């Protein structure tokens, strides 16, 4: 079961909302895929709630003692760069050890490597909260590579859904998809 929110709008079939979503880009992937933290009042409130509740969860909830006890379908808490965050373990080809567990920081859209000892279970109220990040497939950018889109990382952009699950990306008022549409971007 995925804990990532759908990024498509709730419009009726054949119609698409023209509402733009503010997103702080945290990661780009080959094929015109952009991940980022949603920049909205609701996202801000969720992060504030997590900031208040995660310290208590870290103290009160059980940790993960054995690699065999990891469940890749569950969310965990951990500390990254001194900050408590929610995460989900990656299914990777890399061998998971007590010193090296690859995780996706679900509210930031980035990955990190943490120790098994740093992981703790989340109470249902924190695990049930929707992540405040999303993944966006940019229209016409299927050939765009990571190096082509790196300039978007750490920038606030506006995403506008133009087809179900397909987005136009605006940075400083300019449609950035045009850079890679109809080009071979390797």
PDB file of C-alpha atoms in Angstrom, residues 10-184:
ATOM      1  CA  UNK A  10     -10.883  15.767  -8.313  1.00  0.00           C
ATOM      2  CA  UNK A  11     -12.438  17.090 -11.520  1.00  0.00           C
ATOM      3  CA  UNK A  12     -14.924  15.098 -13.524  1.00  0.00           C
ATOM      4  CA  UNK A  13     -13.662  12.905 -16.389  1.00  0.00           C
ATOM      5  CA  UNK A  14     -12.728  14.963 -19.423  1.00  0.00           C
ATOM      6  CA  UNK A  15     -12.391  18.163 -17.396  1.00  0.00           C
ATOM      7  CA  UNK A  16      -9.339  19.364 -15.550  1.00  0.00           C
ATOM      8  CA  UNK A  17      -9.075  22.020 -12.922  1.00  0.00           C
ATOM      9  CA  UNK A  18      -6.808  24.888 -13.858  1.00  0.00           C
ATOM     10  CA  UNK A  19      -5.800  25.467 -10.233  1.00  0.00           C
ATOM     11  CA  UNK A  20      -2.048  25.616  -9.830  1.00  0.00           C
ATOM     12  CA  UNK A  21      -0.347  23.922  -6.893  1.00  0.00           C
ATOM     13  CA  UNK A  22       2.699  25.588  -5.358  1.00  0.00           C
ATOM     14  CA  UNK A  23       5.491  23.035  -4.940  1.00  0.00           C
ATOM     15  CA  UNK A  24       9.031  23.270  -3.561  1.00  0.00           C
ATOM     16  CA  UNK A  25      10.963  20.915  -5.857  1.00  0.00           C
ATOM     17  CA  UNK A  26      13.106  18.465  -3.892  1.00  0.00           C
ATOM     18  CA  UNK A  27      13.977  15.823  -6.496  1.00  0.00           C
ATOM     19  CA  UNK A  28      13.924  15.232 -10.249  1.00  0.00           C
ATOM     20  CA  UNK A  29      14.070  11.936 -12.110  1.00  0.00           C
ATOM     21  CA  UNK A  30      14.596  10.856 -15.702  1.00  0.00           C
ATOM     22  CA  UNK A  31      11.496  10.983 -17.848  1.00  0.00           C
ATOM     23  CA  UNK A  32      10.267  14.374 -16.698  1.00  0.00           C
ATOM     24  CA  UNK A  33       9.340  13.338 -13.146  1.00  0.00           C
ATOM     25  CA  UNK A  34       9.454  15.990 -10.425  1.00  0.00           C
ATOM     26  CA  UNK A  35       8.936  15.455  -6.684  1.00  0.00           C
ATOM     27  CA  UNK A  36       8.319  18.217  -4.243  1.00  0.00           C
ATOM     28  CA  UNK A  37       6.785  19.456  -1.047  1.00  0.00           C
ATOM     29  CA  UNK A  38       3.346  21.020  -1.412  1.00  0.00           C
ATOM     30  CA  UNK A  39       3.320  24.658  -0.337  1.00  0.00           C
ATOM     31  CA  UNK A  40      -0.155  25.234   1.073  1.00  0.00           C
ATOM     32  CA  UNK A  41      -1.775  26.201   4.357  1.00  0.00           C
ATOM     33  CA  UNK A  42      -2.871  22.584   4.884  1.00  0.00           C
ATOM     34  CA  UNK A  43       0.668  21.281   4.245  1.00  0.00           C
ATOM     35  CA  UNK A  44       2.086  23.846   6.661  1.00  0.00           C
ATOM     36  CA  UNK A  45      -0.419  22.825   9.344  1.00  0.00           C
ATOM     37  CA  UNK A  46       0.440  19.156   8.841  1.00  0.00           C
ATOM     38  CA  UNK A  47       4.155  19.882   9.251  1.00  0.00           C
ATOM     39  CA  UNK A  48       3.485  21.901  12.410  1.00  0.00           C
ATOM     40  CA  UNK A  49       1.376  19.053  13.793  1.00  0.00           C
ATOM     41  CA  UNK A  50       4.165  16.564  13.040  1.00  0.00           C
ATOM     42  CA  UNK A  51       6.734  18.837  14.657  1.00  0.00           C
ATOM     43  CA  UNK A  52       4.680  18.754  17.862  1.00  0.00           C
ATOM     44  CA  UNK A  53       3.821  15.040  17.840  1.00  0.00           C
ATOM     45  CA  UNK A  54       6.938  13.288  16.520  1.00  0.00           C
ATOM     46  CA  UNK A  55       9.082  13.910  19.654  1.00  0.00           C
ATOM     47  CA  UNK A  56       6.507  12.153  21.844  1.00  0.00           C
ATOM     48  CA  UNK A  57       6.215   9.311  19.329  1.00  0.00           C
ATOM     49  CA  UNK A  58      10.003   8.881  19.360  1.00  0.00           C
ATOM     50  CA  UNK A  59       9.982   8.562  23.158  1.00  0.00           C
ATOM     51  CA  UNK A  60       6.890   6.377  23.524  1.00  0.00           C
ATOM     52  CA  UNK A  61       6.776   4.115  20.483  1.00  0.00           C
ATOM     53  CA  UNK A  62       8.826   0.961  20.043  1.00  0.00           C
ATOM     54  CA  UNK A  63      11.934   1.024  17.926  1.00  0.00           C
ATOM     55  CA  UNK A  64      12.854  -1.499  15.263  1.00  0.00           C
ATOM     56  CA  UNK A  65      15.318  -4.014  16.690  1.00  0.00           C
ATOM     57  CA  UNK A  66      15.919  -6.417  13.817  1.00  0.00           C
ATOM     58  CA  UNK A  67      16.216  -6.024  10.040  1.00  0.00           C
ATOM     59  CA  UNK A  68      13.759  -8.923   9.713  1.00  0.00           C
ATOM     60  CA  UNK A  69      11.119  -6.823  11.519  1.00  0.00           C
ATOM     61  CA  UNK A  70      11.099  -4.077   8.862  1.00  0.00           C
ATOM     62  CA  UNK A  71       7.827  -3.872   6.961  1.00  0.00           C
ATOM     63  CA  UNK A  72       8.206  -1.917   3.710  1.00  0.00           C
ATOM     64  CA  UNK A  73       4.475  -1.109   3.693  1.00  0.00           C
ATOM     65  CA  UNK A  74       4.616   0.772   7.008  1.00  0.00           C
ATOM     66  CA  UNK A  75       5.698   4.283   7.829  1.00  0.00           C
ATOM     67  CA  UNK A  76       8.343   4.896  10.473  1.00  0.00           C
ATOM     68  CA  UNK A  77       9.812   7.873  12.248  1.00  0.00           C
ATOM     69  CA  UNK A  78      13.513   8.668  12.264  1.00  0.00           C
ATOM     70  CA  UNK A  79      15.919  11.537  12.783  1.00  0.00           C
ATOM     71  CA  UNK A  80      17.718  13.024   9.774  1.00  0.00           C
ATOM     72  CA  UNK A  81      20.118  15.959  10.175  1.00  0.00           C
ATOM     73  CA  UNK A  82      18.767  16.513  13.687  1.00  0.00           C
ATOM     74  CA  UNK A  83      15.137  16.689  12.554  1.00  0.00           C
ATOM     75  CA  UNK A  84      12.408  14.129  13.256  1.00  0.00           C
ATOM     76  CA  UNK A  85      10.688  13.003  10.058  1.00  0.00           C
ATOM     77  CA  UNK A  86       8.331  10.331   8.731  1.00  0.00           C
ATOM     78  CA  UNK A  87       9.802   7.808   6.323  1.00  0.00           C
ATOM     79  CA  UNK A  88       9.173   4.614   4.430  1.00  0.00           C
ATOM     80  CA  UNK A  89      11.893   2.039   3.815  1.00  0.00           C
ATOM     81  CA  UNK A  90      13.016   1.501   0.233  1.00  0.00           C
ATOM     82  CA  UNK A  91      12.887  -1.852  -1.414  1.00  0.00           C
ATOM     83  CA  UNK A  92      16.383  -1.870  -2.874  1.00  0.00           C
ATOM     84  CA  UNK A  93      18.905  -4.240  -4.327  1.00  0.00           C
ATOM     85  CA  UNK A  94      21.275  -3.045  -1.654  1.00  0.00           C
ATOM     86  CA  UNK A  95      21.531  -5.245   1.398  1.00  0.00           C
ATOM     87  CA  UNK A  96      19.855  -3.677   4.423  1.00  0.00           C
ATOM     88  CA  UNK A  97      22.000  -3.750   7.560  1.00  0.00           C
ATOM     89  CA  UNK A  98      21.702  -2.279  11.046  1.00  0.00           C
ATOM     90  CA  UNK A  99      23.974   0.567   9.918  1.00  0.00           C
ATOM     91  CA  UNK A 100      22.430   1.168   6.501  1.00  0.00           C
ATOM     92  CA  UNK A 101      18.686   1.434   5.845  1.00  0.00           C
ATOM     93  CA  UNK A 102      17.619   3.430   2.785  1.00  0.00           C
ATOM     94  CA  UNK A 103      14.436   5.441   3.400  1.00  0.00           C
ATOM     95  CA  UNK A 104      12.193   7.899   1.541  1.00  0.00           C
ATOM     96  CA  UNK A 105      11.362  10.966   3.622  1.00  0.00           C
ATOM     97  CA  UNK A 106       7.691  11.063   2.688  1.00  0.00           C
ATOM     98  CA  UNK A 107       7.026  14.674   3.607  1.00  0.00           C
ATOM     99  CA  UNK A 108      10.119  15.988   1.812  1.00  0.00           C
ATOM    100  CA  UNK A 109      10.351  13.868  -1.326  1.00  0.00           C
ATOM    101  CA  UNK A 110      13.996  13.012  -0.732  1.00  0.00           C
ATOM    102  CA  UNK A 111      15.892   9.905   0.316  1.00  0.00           C
ATOM    103  CA  UNK A 112      18.350   9.272   3.090  1.00  0.00           C
ATOM    104  CA  UNK A 113      20.260   6.432   4.690  1.00  0.00           C
ATOM    105  CA  UNK A 114      19.678   5.910   8.411  1.00  0.00           C
ATOM    106  CA  UNK A 115      20.564   3.302  11.014  1.00  0.00           C
ATOM    107  CA  UNK A 116      18.078   0.637  12.008  1.00  0.00           C
ATOM    108  CA  UNK A 117      18.348   1.839  15.611  1.00  0.00           C
ATOM    109  CA  UNK A 118      17.056   5.304  14.612  1.00  0.00           C
ATOM    110  CA  UNK A 119      13.747   3.945  13.263  1.00  0.00           C
ATOM    111  CA  UNK A 120      10.655   3.945  15.475  1.00  0.00           C
ATOM    112  CA  UNK A 121       7.048   2.946  14.864  1.00  0.00           C
ATOM    113  CA  UNK A 122       4.476   5.689  14.356  1.00  0.00           C
ATOM    114  CA  UNK A 123       1.150   5.917  16.153  1.00  0.00           C
ATOM    115  CA  UNK A 124      -1.847   5.595  13.841  1.00  0.00           C
ATOM    116  CA  UNK A 125      -2.656   9.333  14.052  1.00  0.00           C
ATOM    117  CA  UNK A 126       0.723  10.178  12.495  1.00  0.00           C
ATOM    118  CA  UNK A 127       0.871   7.296  10.027  1.00  0.00           C
ATOM    119  CA  UNK A 128      -2.596   8.173   8.697  1.00  0.00           C
ATOM    120  CA  UNK A 129      -1.707  11.759   7.777  1.00  0.00           C
ATOM    121  CA  UNK A 130      -1.310  12.281   4.043  1.00  0.00           C
ATOM    122  CA  UNK A 131       2.248  13.159   3.006  1.00  0.00           C
ATOM    123  CA  UNK A 132       2.761  16.811   2.121  1.00  0.00           C
ATOM    124  CA  UNK A 133       4.666  16.000  -1.040  1.00  0.00           C
ATOM    125  CA  UNK A 134       3.736  14.796  -4.469  1.00  0.00           C
ATOM    126  CA  UNK A 135       5.172  13.352  -7.656  1.00  0.00           C
ATOM    127  CA  UNK A 136       4.432  15.118 -10.930  1.00  0.00           C
ATOM    128  CA  UNK A 137       4.934  13.908 -14.524  1.00  0.00           C
ATOM    129  CA  UNK A 138       5.659  16.909 -16.749  1.00  0.00           C
ATOM    130  CA  UNK A 139       3.826  17.118 -20.082  1.00  0.00           C
ATOM    131  CA  UNK A 140       6.022  16.474 -23.100  1.00  0.00           C
ATOM    132  CA  UNK A 141       9.140  15.833 -21.035  1.00  0.00           C
ATOM    133  CA  UNK A 142       9.482  12.064 -21.336  1.00  0.00           C
ATOM    134  CA  UNK A 143      13.003  12.437 -22.747  1.00  0.00           C
ATOM    135  CA  UNK A 144      14.187  14.943 -20.133  1.00  0.00           C
ATOM    136  CA  UNK A 145      16.957  13.630 -17.922  1.00  0.00           C
ATOM    137  CA  UNK A 146      17.958  14.486 -14.386  1.00  0.00           C
ATOM    138  CA  UNK A 147      20.751  16.774 -15.608  1.00  0.00           C
ATOM    139  CA  UNK A 148      18.257  18.691 -17.780  1.00  0.00           C
ATOM    140  CA  UNK A 149      15.934  19.403 -14.843  1.00  0.00           C
ATOM    141  CA  UNK A 150      18.424  19.878 -11.979  1.00  0.00           C
ATOM    142  CA  UNK A 151      17.875  23.645 -12.114  1.00  0.00           C
ATOM    143  CA  UNK A 152      14.376  23.088 -10.681  1.00  0.00           C
ATOM    144  CA  UNK A 153      15.636  21.574  -7.404  1.00  0.00           C
ATOM    145  CA  UNK A 154      15.125  23.896  -4.417  1.00  0.00           C
ATOM    146  CA  UNK A 155      12.917  26.205  -6.490  1.00  0.00           C
ATOM    147  CA  UNK A 156       9.267  26.978  -5.782  1.00  0.00           C
ATOM    148  CA  UNK A 157       7.214  26.209  -8.884  1.00  0.00           C
ATOM    149  CA  UNK A 158       3.549  26.055  -9.811  1.00  0.00           C
ATOM    150  CA  UNK A 159       2.129  22.778 -11.132  1.00  0.00           C
ATOM    151  CA  UNK A 160      -0.987  22.808 -13.280  1.00  0.00           C
ATOM    152  CA  UNK A 161      -2.675  19.548 -14.223  1.00  0.00           C
ATOM    153  CA  UNK A 162      -3.399  19.571 -17.961  1.00  0.00           C
ATOM    154  CA  UNK A 163      -4.375  15.918 -18.345  1.00  0.00           C
ATOM    155  CA  UNK A 164      -5.013  13.266 -15.722  1.00  0.00           C
ATOM    156  CA  UNK A 165      -1.673  12.886 -13.925  1.00  0.00           C
ATOM    157  CA  UNK A 166       0.174  15.134 -16.414  1.00  0.00           C
ATOM    158  CA  UNK A 167       1.353  18.610 -15.395  1.00  0.00           C
ATOM    159  CA  UNK A 168       2.714  21.852 -16.761  1.00  0.00           C
ATOM    160  CA  UNK A 169       5.404  23.375 -14.556  1.00  0.00           C
ATOM    161  CA  UNK A 170       5.811  27.136 -14.172  1.00  0.00           C
ATOM    162  CA  UNK A 171       8.886  28.752 -12.627  1.00  0.00           C
ATOM    163  CA  UNK A 172       8.887  32.536 -12.193  1.00  0.00           C
ATOM    164  CA  UNK A 173       5.807  32.679 -14.433  1.00  0.00           C
ATOM    165  CA  UNK A 174       7.476  30.799 -17.320  1.00  0.00           C
ATOM    166  CA  UNK A 175       6.383  27.382 -18.582  1.00  0.00           C
ATOM    167  CA  UNK A 176       9.510  25.267 -18.129  1.00  0.00           C
ATOM    168  CA  UNK A 177       8.141  22.236 -19.999  1.00  0.00           C
ATOM    169  CA  UNK A 178       8.909  24.093 -23.260  1.00  0.00           C
ATOM    170  CA  UNK A 179      12.628  23.618 -22.654  1.00  0.00           C
ATOM    171  CA  UNK A 180      12.279  19.872 -23.115  1.00  0.00           C
ATOM    172  CA  UNK A 181       9.157  19.455 -25.298  1.00  0.00           C
ATOM    173  CA  UNK A 182       9.901  18.032 -28.696  1.00  0.00           C
ATOM    174  CA  UNK A 183      13.618  17.763 -27.977  1.00  0.00           C
ATOM    175  CA  UNK A 184      15.826  14.839 -27.268  1.00  0.00           C
TER     176      UNK A 184
END
